[in-house]
PDB file of C-alpha atoms in Angstrom:
ATOM      1  CA  MET A   1     -20.762 -45.609 -19.769  1.00  0.00           C
ATOM      2  CA  ASP A   2     -19.181 -43.601 -17.608  1.00  0.00           C
ATOM      3  CA  LYS A   3     -16.225 -41.936 -18.091  1.00  0.00           C
ATOM      4  CA  GLU A   4     -13.457 -41.695 -15.910  1.00  0.00           C
ATOM      5  CA  LYS A   5     -12.822 -38.528 -14.164  1.00  0.00           C
ATOM      6  CA  LYS A   6      -9.238 -37.329 -14.226  1.00  0.00           C
ATOM      7  CA  VAL A   7      -8.706 -36.376 -10.446  1.00  0.00           C
ATOM      8  CA  ILE A   8      -5.836 -33.097 -10.548  1.00  0.00           C
ATOM      9  CA  PRO A   9      -4.674 -32.802  -7.181  1.00  0.00           C
ATOM     10  CA  THR A  10      -3.730 -29.031  -5.873  1.00  0.00           C
ATOM     11  CA  SER A  11      -2.301 -27.200  -2.932  1.00  0.00           C
ATOM     12  CA  ILE A  12      -5.042 -24.149  -3.077  1.00  0.00           C
ATOM     13  CA  GLY A  13      -6.392 -23.000   0.582  1.00  0.00           C
ATOM     14  CA  GLY A  14      -8.091 -20.482   1.526  1.00  0.00           C
ATOM     15  CA  GLN A  15     -10.253 -18.700   4.139  1.00  0.00           C
ATOM     16  CA  ALA A  16     -12.797 -16.505   4.281  1.00  0.00           C
ATOM     17  CA  VAL A  17     -12.294 -12.706   5.255  1.00  0.00           C
ATOM     18  CA  ILE A  18     -14.480  -9.600   6.597  1.00  0.00           C
ATOM     19  CA  GLU A  19     -16.558  -9.183   3.209  1.00  0.00           C
ATOM     20  CA  GLY A  20     -14.009 -11.496   1.044  1.00  0.00           C
ATOM     21  CA  VAL A  21     -11.882 -14.427   0.836  1.00  0.00           C
ATOM     22  CA  MET A  22      -8.468 -15.196   1.320  1.00  0.00           C
ATOM     23  CA  MET A  23      -6.802 -17.862  -1.363  1.00  0.00           C
ATOM     24  CA  ARG A  24      -3.471 -19.291  -1.091  1.00  0.00           C
ATOM     25  CA  GLY A  25      -1.445 -21.415  -2.876  1.00  0.00           C
ATOM     26  CA  LYS A  26       2.355 -22.910  -2.844  1.00  0.00           C
ATOM     27  CA  ASN A  27       3.954 -19.599  -4.177  1.00  0.00           C
ATOM     28  CA  ASP A  28       0.808 -16.672  -4.363  1.00  0.00           C
ATOM     29  CA  LEU A  29      -1.717 -15.298  -2.027  1.00  0.00           C
ATOM     30  CA  ALA A  30      -4.925 -13.628  -2.882  1.00  0.00           C
ATOM     31  CA  VAL A  31      -7.148 -11.243  -1.164  1.00  0.00           C
ATOM     32  CA  ALA A  32     -10.551 -10.145  -2.523  1.00  0.00           C
ATOM     33  CA  VAL A  33     -12.737  -7.927  -0.580  1.00  0.00           C
ATOM     34  CA  ARG A  34     -16.157  -6.441  -1.461  1.00  0.00           C
ATOM     35  CA  LEU A  35     -15.985  -2.993  -0.534  1.00  0.00           C
ATOM     36  CA  PRO A  36     -19.126  -0.729   1.023  1.00  0.00           C
ATOM     37  CA  ASP A  37     -19.106   0.943  -2.240  1.00  0.00           C
ATOM     38  CA  GLY A  38     -19.465  -2.654  -4.120  1.00  0.00           C
ATOM     39  CA  THR A  39     -16.507  -3.137  -5.879  1.00  0.00           C
ATOM     40  CA  ILE A  40     -14.006  -6.040  -5.157  1.00  0.00           C
ATOM     41  CA  THR A  41     -10.366  -5.079  -4.535  1.00  0.00           C
ATOM     42  CA  VAL A  42      -7.948  -7.970  -5.059  1.00  0.00           C
ATOM     43  CA  ASP A  43      -4.602  -8.020  -3.545  1.00  0.00           C
ATOM     44  CA  LYS A  44      -2.022 -10.536  -5.216  1.00  0.00           C
ATOM     45  CA  LYS A  45       1.572 -11.156  -3.729  1.00  0.00           C
ATOM     46  CA  PRO A  46       4.071 -13.762  -3.952  1.00  0.00           C
ATOM     47  CA  ILE A  47       4.451 -15.701  -0.750  1.00  0.00           C
ATOM     48  CA  LYS A  48       7.839 -17.960   0.121  1.00  0.00           C
ATOM     49  CA  SER A  49       7.656 -20.198   2.889  1.00  0.00           C
ATOM     50  CA  ILE A  50      10.682 -20.066   5.516  1.00  0.00           C
ATOM     51  CA  MET A  51      10.804 -24.066   5.147  1.00  0.00           C
ATOM     52  CA  GLN A  52      12.062 -23.421   1.184  1.00  0.00           C
ATOM     53  CA  LYS A  53      14.884 -21.423   2.379  1.00  0.00           C
ATOM     54  CA  VAL A  54      16.035 -23.593   5.640  1.00  0.00           C
ATOM     55  CA  PRO A  55      15.391 -27.003   4.364  1.00  0.00           C
ATOM     56  CA  PHE A  56      16.404 -28.336   8.072  1.00  0.00           C
ATOM     57  CA  LEU A  57      12.441 -27.366   8.798  1.00  0.00           C
ATOM     58  CA  LYS A  58      10.990 -30.009   6.267  1.00  0.00           C
ATOM     59  CA  LEU A  59      11.979 -32.368   9.367  1.00  0.00           C
ATOM     60  CA  PRO A  60       8.095 -34.014  10.210  1.00  0.00           C
ATOM     61  CA  ILE A  61       7.042 -32.897  13.316  1.00  0.00           C
ATOM     62  CA  LEU A  62       8.832 -28.929  12.949  1.00  0.00           C
ATOM     63  CA  ARG A  63       7.229 -29.178   9.398  1.00  0.00           C
ATOM     64  CA  GLY A  64       3.999 -29.171  10.944  1.00  0.00           C
ATOM     65  CA  VAL A  65       5.031 -26.452  13.788  1.00  0.00           C
ATOM     66  CA  VAL A  66       6.335 -24.139  10.871  1.00  0.00           C
ATOM     67  CA  ALA A  67       3.191 -24.815   8.559  1.00  0.00           C
ATOM     68  CA  PHE A  68       1.224 -23.847  11.569  1.00  0.00           C
ATOM     69  CA  PHE A  69       2.257 -20.591  12.362  1.00  0.00           C
ATOM     70  CA  GLU A  70       2.599 -19.379   9.005  1.00  0.00           C
ATOM     71  CA  SER A  71      -0.967 -20.328   8.392  1.00  0.00           C
ATOM     72  CA  MET A  72      -1.603 -18.281  11.715  1.00  0.00           C
ATOM     73  CA  VAL A  73       0.596 -15.296  10.835  1.00  0.00           C
ATOM     74  CA  ILE A  74      -0.854 -15.425   7.048  1.00  0.00           C
ATOM     75  CA  GLY A  75      -4.597 -15.752   7.950  1.00  0.00           C
ATOM     76  CA  ILE A  76      -4.753 -12.906  10.556  1.00  0.00           C
ATOM     77  CA  GLN A  77      -2.685 -10.423   8.247  1.00  0.00           C
ATOM     78  CA  THR A  78      -5.403 -11.181   5.652  1.00  0.00           C
ATOM     79  CA  LEU A  79      -8.262 -10.605   8.370  1.00  0.00           C
ATOM     80  CA  MET A  80      -6.202  -7.303   9.042  1.00  0.00           C
ATOM     81  CA  TYR A  81      -6.308  -6.244   5.409  1.00  0.00           C
ATOM     82  CA  SER A  82      -9.388  -6.907   5.124  1.00  0.00           C
ATOM     83  CA  ALA A  83     -10.722  -4.905   8.225  1.00  0.00           C
ATOM     84  CA  GLN A  84      -8.867  -1.955   7.232  1.00  0.00           C
ATOM     85  CA  PHE A  85     -12.152  -1.174   4.659  1.00  0.00           C
ATOM     86  CA  PHE A  86     -14.636  -0.607   7.329  1.00  0.00           C
ATOM     87  CA  ASP A  87     -14.707   1.751  10.112  1.00  0.00           C
ATOM     88  CA  ILE A  88     -15.797   0.128  13.542  1.00  0.00           C
ATOM     89  CA  GLU A  89     -17.990   2.748  15.138  1.00  0.00           C
ATOM     90  CA  GLU A  90     -16.780   3.732  18.793  1.00  0.00           C
ATOM     91  CA  GLU A  91     -18.820   5.247  21.298  1.00  0.00           C
ATOM     92  CA  GLU A  92     -19.689   8.722  20.760  1.00  0.00           C
ATOM     93  CA  GLY A  93     -18.789  11.117  23.965  1.00  0.00           C
ATOM     94  CA  SER A  94     -16.350   8.133  25.400  1.00  0.00           C
ATOM     95  CA  GLU A  95     -12.974   9.052  26.035  1.00  0.00           C
ATOM     96  CA  PRO A  96     -10.275   7.057  26.130  1.00  0.00           C
ATOM     97  CA  SER A  97      -8.853   5.600  29.189  1.00  0.00           C
ATOM     98  CA  LYS A  98      -5.533   6.585  31.005  1.00  0.00           C
ATOM     99  CA  PHE A  99      -4.285   3.176  30.562  1.00  0.00           C
ATOM    100  CA  ASP A 100      -5.316   3.345  26.563  1.00  0.00           C
ATOM    101  CA  LEU A 101      -3.289   6.926  26.406  1.00  0.00           C
ATOM    102  CA  TRP A 102      -0.370   5.659  27.821  1.00  0.00           C
ATOM    103  CA  LEU A 103      -0.272   2.606  25.654  1.00  0.00           C
ATOM    104  CA  GLU A 104      -1.010   4.803  22.473  1.00  0.00           C
ATOM    105  CA  LYS A 105       2.210   6.772  23.926  1.00  0.00           C
ATOM    106  CA  VAL A 106       4.367   4.110  24.559  1.00  0.00           C
ATOM    107  CA  ALA A 107       3.745   1.974  20.885  1.00  0.00           C
ATOM    108  CA  GLY A 108       2.318   4.290  18.883  1.00  0.00           C
ATOM    109  CA  ASP A 109       1.816   3.251  15.606  1.00  0.00           C
ATOM    110  CA  LYS A 110       2.470  -0.216  16.312  1.00  0.00           C
ATOM    111  CA  LEU A 111      -0.102  -0.798  18.913  1.00  0.00           C
ATOM    112  CA  LYS A 112      -2.166  -2.822  17.024  1.00  0.00           C
ATOM    113  CA  ASP A 113       0.680  -5.413  15.573  1.00  0.00           C
ATOM    114  CA  TYR A 114       1.988  -5.431  18.959  1.00  0.00           C
ATOM    115  CA  ILE A 115      -1.745  -6.520  20.542  1.00  0.00           C
ATOM    116  CA  LEU A 116      -2.509  -9.044  17.425  1.00  0.00           C
ATOM    117  CA  TYR A 117       0.595 -11.006  17.925  1.00  0.00           C
ATOM    118  CA  PHE A 118       0.604 -11.187  21.578  1.00  0.00           C
ATOM    119  CA  SER A 119      -2.733 -12.806  21.251  1.00  0.00           C
ATOM    120  CA  MET A 120      -1.586 -14.701  18.399  1.00  0.00           C
ATOM    121  CA  ILE A 121       1.243 -15.957  21.038  1.00  0.00           C
ATOM    122  CA  LEU A 122      -1.066 -16.090  23.705  1.00  0.00           C
ATOM    123  CA  SER A 123      -3.388 -18.273  21.894  1.00  0.00           C
TER     124      SER A 123
END
């Protein structure tokens, strides 16, 4: 006789990151990344949706837009977190262009963040 399996609903999702995985629940986010030396590092942190703070954003159409935007931001942040463990080798002997030097001078340390958010808004 077959026993019925009890289905327990869950609100956990995730995505692949560079050499790892990100898992997200309602209140927590965890990223596990395999480092070049073979060890695994795990970063777990609490998260809070803006919809929990602003009830107006729970309206049907707004809820979808806000959830999509939050997922994009969290996904890109976790990808950037996993990428920081791996060096991307640049061509030896190549010098940065004048435009690259100007961007570095104007934006400083925030250049990667600006490019990241600009490309996210553009897409």
